[in-house]
Amino acid sequence: MDLTIPSALKSLSTAGSATKYLTSWWRKAKGDSRSLIGELKDNLTYLDIVAEDGVELGDVIEKISVTEYKRLAKEGFNFNTLKKGKIAALPSLEGTDLASWAGKETEELIESIYDKINDLKIRYPYVQKNNKYRWSVRVHNIRKRIWLLLMHVRG
């Protein structure tokens, strides 16, 4: 189980750093962007509680939300407006599971984050005791993608 964090994301991985940055981003955003960033912030907080504080995923799974994302996707929101430009090829991401994100659009990363969150919300209640699902790894992978999004937006 590889839970390493690329050095480019280390500063955001410390407890609260990503949440503080999301709060700052949220304060500057307006309208639909603000709604989505707020949802991402709340989701990251719940995922951090699971990863860092040992709370069972089942205790927070219902609080993790995809509502704003689904609403915006249905309305045709352009997720690339959150940050124009492609994700940078950061040297410290080379050789990691995040390396493939270099050169992709913001929208692709947002879709991936929410696809993984939605999959977690669908599967966990039914197969939570199945050993083939490594829930802590899934939670960590979602957190890394959110951190990558934050690095991209800060970049």
JSON list of C-alpha atoms in Angstrom, two decimals:
[
{"chain": "A", "resi": 1, "resn": "MET", "atom": "CA", "xyz": [0.00, 0.00, 0.00]},
{"chain": "A", "resi": 2, "resn": "ASP", "atom": "CA", "xyz": [1.86, 3.05, -1.29]},
{"chain": "A", "resi": 3, "resn": "LEU", "atom": "CA", "xyz": [0.66, 6.18, 0.44]},
{"chain": "A", "resi": 4, "resn": "THR", "atom": "CA", "xyz": [3.58, 8.38, -0.50]},
{"chain": "A", "resi": 5, "resn": "ILE", "atom": "CA", "xyz": [3.01, 12.00, -1.26]},
{"chain": "A", "resi": 6, "resn": "PRO", "atom": "CA", "xyz": [4.96, 13.68, -4.07]},
{"chain": "A", "resi": 7, "resn": "SER", "atom": "CA", "xyz": [7.12, 16.53, -2.74]},
{"chain": "A", "resi": 8, "resn": "ALA", "atom": "CA", "xyz": [5.13, 19.05, -4.77]},
{"chain": "A", "resi": 9, "resn": "LEU", "atom": "CA", "xyz": [2.11, 18.23, -2.62]},
{"chain": "A", "resi": 10, "resn": "LYS", "atom": "CA", "xyz": [3.84, 17.93, 0.78]},
{"chain": "A", "resi": 11, "resn": "SER", "atom": "CA", "xyz": [3.01, 21.45, 1.92]},
{"chain": "A", "resi": 12, "resn": "LEU", "atom": "CA", "xyz": [-0.68, 20.88, 1.27]},
{"chain": "A", "resi": 13, "resn": "SER", "atom": "CA", "xyz": [-0.77, 17.45, 2.87]},
{"chain": "A", "resi": 14, "resn": "THR", "atom": "CA", "xyz": [-0.11, 18.69, 6.38]},
{"chain": "A", "resi": 15, "resn": "ALA", "atom": "CA", "xyz": [-3.18, 18.86, 8.55]},
{"chain": "A", "resi": 16, "resn": "GLY", "atom": "CA", "xyz": [-5.22, 21.92, 7.76]},
{"chain": "A", "resi": 17, "resn": "SER", "atom": "CA", "xyz": [-2.99, 23.47, 5.07]},
{"chain": "A", "resi": 18, "resn": "ALA", "atom": "CA", "xyz": [-5.17, 22.38, 2.17]},
{"chain": "A", "resi": 19, "resn": "THR", "atom": "CA", "xyz": [-8.33, 23.35, 4.05]},
{"chain": "A", "resi": 20, "resn": "LYS", "atom": "CA", "xyz": [-6.90, 26.80, 4.74]},
{"chain": "A", "resi": 21, "resn": "TYR", "atom": "CA", "xyz": [-6.02, 27.25, 1.09]},
{"chain": "A", "resi": 22, "resn": "LEU", "atom": "CA", "xyz": [-9.49, 26.04, 0.03]},
{"chain": "A", "resi": 23, "resn": "THR", "atom": "CA", "xyz": [-11.04, 28.55, 2.44]},
{"chain": "A", "resi": 24, "resn": "SER", "atom": "CA", "xyz": [-8.94, 31.34, 0.94]},
{"chain": "A", "resi": 25, "resn": "TRP", "atom": "CA", "xyz": [-9.88, 30.26, -2.60]},
{"chain": "A", "resi": 26, "resn": "TRP", "atom": "CA", "xyz": [-13.55, 30.00, -1.59]},
{"chain": "A", "resi": 27, "resn": "ARG", "atom": "CA", "xyz": [-13.55, 33.55, -0.19]},
{"chain": "A", "resi": 28, "resn": "LYS", "atom": "CA", "xyz": [-12.28, 34.94, -3.51]},
{"chain": "A", "resi": 29, "resn": "ALA", "atom": "CA", "xyz": [-14.68, 32.90, -5.67]},
{"chain": "A", "resi": 30, "resn": "LYS", "atom": "CA", "xyz": [-18.17, 33.90, -6.69]},
{"chain": "A", "resi": 31, "resn": "GLY", "atom": "CA", "xyz": [-21.35, 32.11, -7.66]},
{"chain": "A", "resi": 32, "resn": "ASP", "atom": "CA", "xyz": [-21.16, 28.54, -8.92]},
{"chain": "A", "resi": 33, "resn": "SER", "atom": "CA", "xyz": [-17.39, 28.35, -8.46]},
{"chain": "A", "resi": 34, "resn": "ARG", "atom": "CA", "xyz": [-17.82, 29.29, -4.83]},
{"chain": "A", "resi": 35, "resn": "SER", "atom": "CA", "xyz": [-20.43, 26.54, -4.34]},
{"chain": "A", "resi": 36, "resn": "LEU", "atom": "CA", "xyz": [-18.18, 23.89, -5.84]},
{"chain": "A", "resi": 37, "resn": "ILE", "atom": "CA", "xyz": [-15.10, 25.00, -3.90]},
{"chain": "A", "resi": 38, "resn": "GLY", "atom": "CA", "xyz": [-17.14, 24.96, -0.68]},
{"chain": "A", "resi": 39, "resn": "GLU", "atom": "CA", "xyz": [-18.27, 21.42, -1.41]},
{"chain": "A", "resi": 40, "resn": "LEU", "atom": "CA", "xyz": [-14.69, 20.34, -2.15]},
{"chain": "A", "resi": 41, "resn": "LYS", "atom": "CA", "xyz": [-13.53, 21.94, 1.11]},
{"chain": "A", "resi": 42, "resn": "ASP", "atom": "CA", "xyz": [-16.17, 20.09, 3.14]},
{"chain": "A", "resi": 43, "resn": "ASN", "atom": "CA", "xyz": [-15.39, 16.81, 1.37]},
{"chain": "A", "resi": 44, "resn": "LEU", "atom": "CA", "xyz": [-11.68, 17.18, 2.04]},
{"chain": "A", "resi": 45, "resn": "THR", "atom": "CA", "xyz": [-12.40, 17.85, 5.70]},
{"chain": "A", "resi": 46, "resn": "TYR", "atom": "CA", "xyz": [-14.40, 14.61, 5.99]},
{"chain": "A", "resi": 47, "resn": "LEU", "atom": "CA", "xyz": [-11.75, 12.65, 4.11]},
{"chain": "A", "resi": 48, "resn": "ASP", "atom": "CA", "xyz": [-9.06, 14.12, 6.39]},
{"chain": "A", "resi": 49, "resn": "ILE", "atom": "CA", "xyz": [-11.06, 13.01, 9.43]},
{"chain": "A", "resi": 50, "resn": "VAL", "atom": "CA", "xyz": [-11.01, 9.47, 8.07]},
{"chain": "A", "resi": 51, "resn": "ALA", "atom": "CA", "xyz": [-7.34, 9.51, 7.04]},
{"chain": "A", "resi": 52, "resn": "GLU", "atom": "CA", "xyz": [-5.84, 11.47, 9.92]},
{"chain": "A", "resi": 53, "resn": "ASP", "atom": "CA", "xyz": [-8.15, 10.92, 12.89]},
{"chain": "A", "resi": 54, "resn": "GLY", "atom": "CA", "xyz": [-9.09, 7.28, 12.42]},
{"chain": "A", "resi": 55, "resn": "VAL", "atom": "CA", "xyz": [-12.82, 7.92, 12.07]},
{"chain": "A", "resi": 56, "resn": "GLU", "atom": "CA", "xyz": [-14.59, 5.15, 10.17]},
{"chain": "A", "resi": 57, "resn": "LEU", "atom": "CA", "xyz": [-15.57, 6.02, 6.62]},
{"chain": "A", "resi": 58, "resn": "GLY", "atom": "CA", "xyz": [-19.07, 4.78, 7.38]},
{"chain": "A", "resi": 59, "resn": "ASP", "atom": "CA", "xyz": [-19.47, 7.50, 10.00]},
{"chain": "A", "resi": 60, "resn": "VAL", "atom": "CA", "xyz": [-18.98, 10.31, 7.45]},
{"chain": "A", "resi": 61, "resn": "ILE", "atom": "CA", "xyz": [-19.90, 8.80, 4.06]},
{"chain": "A", "resi": 62, "resn": "GLU", "atom": "CA", "xyz": [-23.38, 10.35, 4.09]},
{"chain": "A", "resi": 63, "resn": "LYS", "atom": "CA", "xyz": [-21.92, 13.79, 4.77]},
{"chain": "A", "resi": 64, "resn": "ILE", "atom": "CA", "xyz": [-19.57, 13.65, 1.78]},
{"chain": "A", "resi": 65, "resn": "SER", "atom": "CA", "xyz": [-21.38, 15.42, -1.05]},
{"chain": "A", "resi": 66, "resn": "VAL", "atom": "CA", "xyz": [-21.52, 15.41, -4.83]},
{"chain": "A", "resi": 67, "resn": "THR", "atom": "CA", "xyz": [-24.63, 17.60, -5.03]},
{"chain": "A", "resi": 68, "resn": "GLU", "atom": "CA", "xyz": [-23.05, 20.83, -6.27]},
{"chain": "A", "resi": 69, "resn": "TYR", "atom": "CA", "xyz": [-20.83, 19.01, -8.74]},
{"chain": "A", "resi": 70, "resn": "LYS", "atom": "CA", "xyz": [-23.79, 17.11, -10.23]},
{"chain": "A", "resi": 71, "resn": "ARG", "atom": "CA", "xyz": [-25.89, 20.28, -10.40]},
{"chain": "A", "resi": 72, "resn": "LEU", "atom": "CA", "xyz": [-23.15, 22.19, -12.18]},
{"chain": "A", "resi": 73, "resn": "ALA", "atom": "CA", "xyz": [-22.36, 19.32, -14.55]},
{"chain": "A", "resi": 74, "resn": "LYS", "atom": "CA", "xyz": [-26.04, 19.07, -15.45]},
{"chain": "A", "resi": 75, "resn": "GLU", "atom": "CA", "xyz": [-26.16, 22.81, -16.15]},
{"chain": "A", "resi": 76, "resn": "GLY", "atom": "CA", "xyz": [-23.10, 22.57, -18.42]},
{"chain": "A", "resi": 77, "resn": "PHE", "atom": "CA", "xyz": [-20.76, 24.50, -16.12]},
{"chain": "A", "resi": 78, "resn": "ASN", "atom": "CA", "xyz": [-17.27, 24.91, -17.57]},
{"chain": "A", "resi": 79, "resn": "PHE", "atom": "CA", "xyz": [-15.04, 23.54, -14.79]},
{"chain": "A", "resi": 80, "resn": "ASN", "atom": "CA", "xyz": [-12.01, 24.90, -16.64]},
{"chain": "A", "resi": 81, "resn": "THR", "atom": "CA", "xyz": [-13.05, 28.38, -15.47]},
{"chain": "A", "resi": 82, "resn": "LEU", "atom": "CA", "xyz": [-11.77, 27.40, -12.01]},
{"chain": "A", "resi": 83, "resn": "LYS", "atom": "CA", "xyz": [-8.27, 27.57, -13.47]},
{"chain": "A", "resi": 84, "resn": "LYS", "atom": "CA", "xyz": [-7.48, 28.12, -17.12]},
{"chain": "A", "resi": 85, "resn": "GLY", "atom": "CA", "xyz": [-4.56, 26.22, -18.56]},
{"chain": "A", "resi": 86, "resn": "LYS", "atom": "CA", "xyz": [-3.27, 22.71, -18.31]},
{"chain": "A", "resi": 87, "resn": "ILE", "atom": "CA", "xyz": [-1.88, 21.01, -15.23]},
{"chain": "A", "resi": 88, "resn": "ALA", "atom": "CA", "xyz": [1.86, 21.58, -15.01]},
{"chain": "A", "resi": 89, "resn": "ALA", "atom": "CA", "xyz": [4.34, 18.73, -15.35]},
{"chain": "A", "resi": 90, "resn": "LEU", "atom": "CA", "xyz": [5.91, 19.16, -11.93]},
{"chain": "A", "resi": 91, "resn": "PRO", "atom": "CA", "xyz": [9.22, 17.27, -11.69]},
{"chain": "A", "resi": 92, "resn": "SER", "atom": "CA", "xyz": [8.35, 15.79, -8.29]},
{"chain": "A", "resi": 93, "resn": "LEU", "atom": "CA", "xyz": [5.25, 14.15, -9.77]},
{"chain": "A", "resi": 94, "resn": "GLU", "atom": "CA", "xyz": [7.34, 12.09, -12.21]},
{"chain": "A", "resi": 95, "resn": "GLY", "atom": "CA", "xyz": [7.16, 8.41, -11.39]},
{"chain": "A", "resi": 96, "resn": "THR", "atom": "CA", "xyz": [4.10, 8.83, -9.17]},
{"chain": "A", "resi": 97, "resn": "ASP", "atom": "CA", "xyz": [0.47, 7.94, -9.70]},
{"chain": "A", "resi": 98, "resn": "LEU", "atom": "CA", "xyz": [-0.20, 11.63, -10.37]},
{"chain": "A", "resi": 99, "resn": "ALA", "atom": "CA", "xyz": [2.32, 11.99, -13.23]},
{"chain": "A", "resi": 100, "resn": "SER", "atom": "CA", "xyz": [-0.33, 11.23, -15.84]},
{"chain": "A", "resi": 101, "resn": "TRP", "atom": "CA", "xyz": [-2.18, 14.43, -14.93]},
{"chain": "A", "resi": 102, "resn": "ALA", "atom": "CA", "xyz": [0.44, 16.68, -16.50]},
{"chain": "A", "resi": 103, "resn": "GLY", "atom": "CA", "xyz": [-1.01, 18.44, -19.53]},
{"chain": "A", "resi": 104, "resn": "LYS", "atom": "CA", "xyz": [-4.63, 17.68, -18.70]},
{"chain": "A", "resi": 105, "resn": "GLU", "atom": "CA", "xyz": [-7.36, 20.24, -18.16]},
{"chain": "A", "resi": 106, "resn": "THR", "atom": "CA", "xyz": [-8.80, 21.33, -14.80]},
{"chain": "A", "resi": 107, "resn": "GLU", "atom": "CA", "xyz": [-12.15, 19.85, -15.81]},
{"chain": "A", "resi": 108, "resn": "GLU", "atom": "CA", "xyz": [-10.65, 16.37, -16.20]},
{"chain": "A", "resi": 109, "resn": "LEU", "atom": "CA", "xyz": [-9.20, 16.51, -12.70]},
{"chain": "A", "resi": 110, "resn": "ILE", "atom": "CA", "xyz": [-12.45, 17.77, -11.17]},
{"chain": "A", "resi": 111, "resn": "GLU", "atom": "CA", "xyz": [-14.37, 14.98, -12.96]},
{"chain": "A", "resi": 112, "resn": "SER", "atom": "CA", "xyz": [-11.90, 12.40, -11.67]},
{"chain": "A", "resi": 113, "resn": "ILE", "atom": "CA", "xyz": [-12.15, 13.65, -8.09]},
{"chain": "A", "resi": 114, "resn": "TYR", "atom": "CA", "xyz": [-15.92, 13.54, -8.17]},
{"chain": "A", "resi": 115, "resn": "ASP", "atom": "CA", "xyz": [-16.08, 10.19, -10.00]},
{"chain": "A", "resi": 116, "resn": "LYS", "atom": "CA", "xyz": [-13.97, 8.70, -7.21]},
{"chain": "A", "resi": 117, "resn": "ILE", "atom": "CA", "xyz": [-16.06, 10.35, -4.48]},
{"chain": "A", "resi": 118, "resn": "ASN", "atom": "CA", "xyz": [-19.29, 9.18, -6.12]},
{"chain": "A", "resi": 119, "resn": "ASP", "atom": "CA", "xyz": [-17.94, 5.64, -6.48]},
{"chain": "A", "resi": 120, "resn": "LEU", "atom": "CA", "xyz": [-17.02, 5.66, -2.79]},
{"chain": "A", "resi": 121, "resn": "LYS", "atom": "CA", "xyz": [-20.51, 6.82, -1.83]},
{"chain": "A", "resi": 122, "resn": "ILE", "atom": "CA", "xyz": [-22.16, 4.14, -3.98]},
{"chain": "A", "resi": 123, "resn": "ARG", "atom": "CA", "xyz": [-19.98, 1.15, -3.08]},
{"chain": "A", "resi": 124, "resn": "TYR", "atom": "CA", "xyz": [-19.04, 1.65, 0.55]},
{"chain": "A", "resi": 125, "resn": "PRO", "atom": "CA", "xyz": [-22.48, 1.08, 2.09]},
{"chain": "A", "resi": 126, "resn": "TYR", "atom": "CA", "xyz": [-22.79, -2.28, 0.33]},
{"chain": "A", "resi": 127, "resn": "VAL", "atom": "CA", "xyz": [-19.28, -3.72, 0.27]},
{"chain": "A", "resi": 128, "resn": "GLN", "atom": "CA", "xyz": [-17.57, -2.02, 3.20]},
{"chain": "A", "resi": 129, "resn": "LYS", "atom": "CA", "xyz": [-16.41, -5.32, 4.69]},
{"chain": "A", "resi": 130, "resn": "ASN", "atom": "CA", "xyz": [-15.04, -6.72, 1.42]},
{"chain": "A", "resi": 131, "resn": "ASN", "atom": "CA", "xyz": [-11.24, -6.90, 1.70]},
{"chain": "A", "resi": 132, "resn": "LYS", "atom": "CA", "xyz": [-10.67, -6.28, -2.00]},
{"chain": "A", "resi": 133, "resn": "TYR", "atom": "CA", "xyz": [-11.67, -2.63, -1.49]},
{"chain": "A", "resi": 134, "resn": "ARG", "atom": "CA", "xyz": [-8.88, -0.80, 0.27]},
{"chain": "A", "resi": 135, "resn": "TRP", "atom": "CA", "xyz": [-10.92, 2.10, 1.57]},
{"chain": "A", "resi": 136, "resn": "SER", "atom": "CA", "xyz": [-8.02, 3.94, 3.21]},
{"chain": "A", "resi": 137, "resn": "VAL", "atom": "CA", "xyz": [-6.11, 3.88, -0.09]},
{"chain": "A", "resi": 138, "resn": "ARG", "atom": "CA", "xyz": [-9.15, 5.17, -1.97]},
{"chain": "A", "resi": 139, "resn": "VAL", "atom": "CA", "xyz": [-9.62, 7.99, 0.53]},
{"chain": "A", "resi": 140, "resn": "HIS", "atom": "CA", "xyz": [-5.94, 8.90, 0.29]},
{"chain": "A", "resi": 141, "resn": "ASN", "atom": "CA", "xyz": [-6.02, 8.90, -3.53]},
{"chain": "A", "resi": 142, "resn": "ILE", "atom": "CA", "xyz": [-8.96, 11.31, -3.57]},
{"chain": "A", "resi": 143, "resn": "ARG", "atom": "CA", "xyz": [-7.14, 13.59, -1.13]},
{"chain": "A", "resi": 144, "resn": "LYS", "atom": "CA", "xyz": [-4.04, 13.56, -3.36]},
{"chain": "A", "resi": 145, "resn": "ARG", "atom": "CA", "xyz": [-6.11, 14.59, -6.36]},
{"chain": "A", "resi": 146, "resn": "ILE", "atom": "CA", "xyz": [-7.66, 17.46, -4.41]},
{"chain": "A", "resi": 147, "resn": "TRP", "atom": "CA", "xyz": [-4.16, 18.55, -3.35]},
{"chain": "A", "resi": 148, "resn": "LEU", "atom": "CA", "xyz": [-3.07, 18.38, -7.00]},
{"chain": "A", "resi": 149, "resn": "LEU", "atom": "CA", "xyz": [-6.01, 20.58, -7.92]},
{"chain": "A", "resi": 150, "resn": "LEU", "atom": "CA", "xyz": [-4.92, 23.08, -5.29]},
{"chain": "A", "resi": 151, "resn": "MET", "atom": "CA", "xyz": [-1.33, 23.05, -6.59]},
{"chain": "A", "resi": 152, "resn": "HIS", "atom": "CA", "xyz": [-2.67, 23.63, -10.10]},
{"chain": "A", "resi": 153, "resn": "VAL", "atom": "CA", "xyz": [-4.85, 26.54, -8.99]},
{"chain": "A", "resi": 154, "resn": "ARG", "atom": "CA", "xyz": [-2.02, 28.09, -6.96]},
{"chain": "A", "resi": 155, "resn": "GLY", "atom": "CA", "xyz": [0.44, 27.62, -9.86]}
]
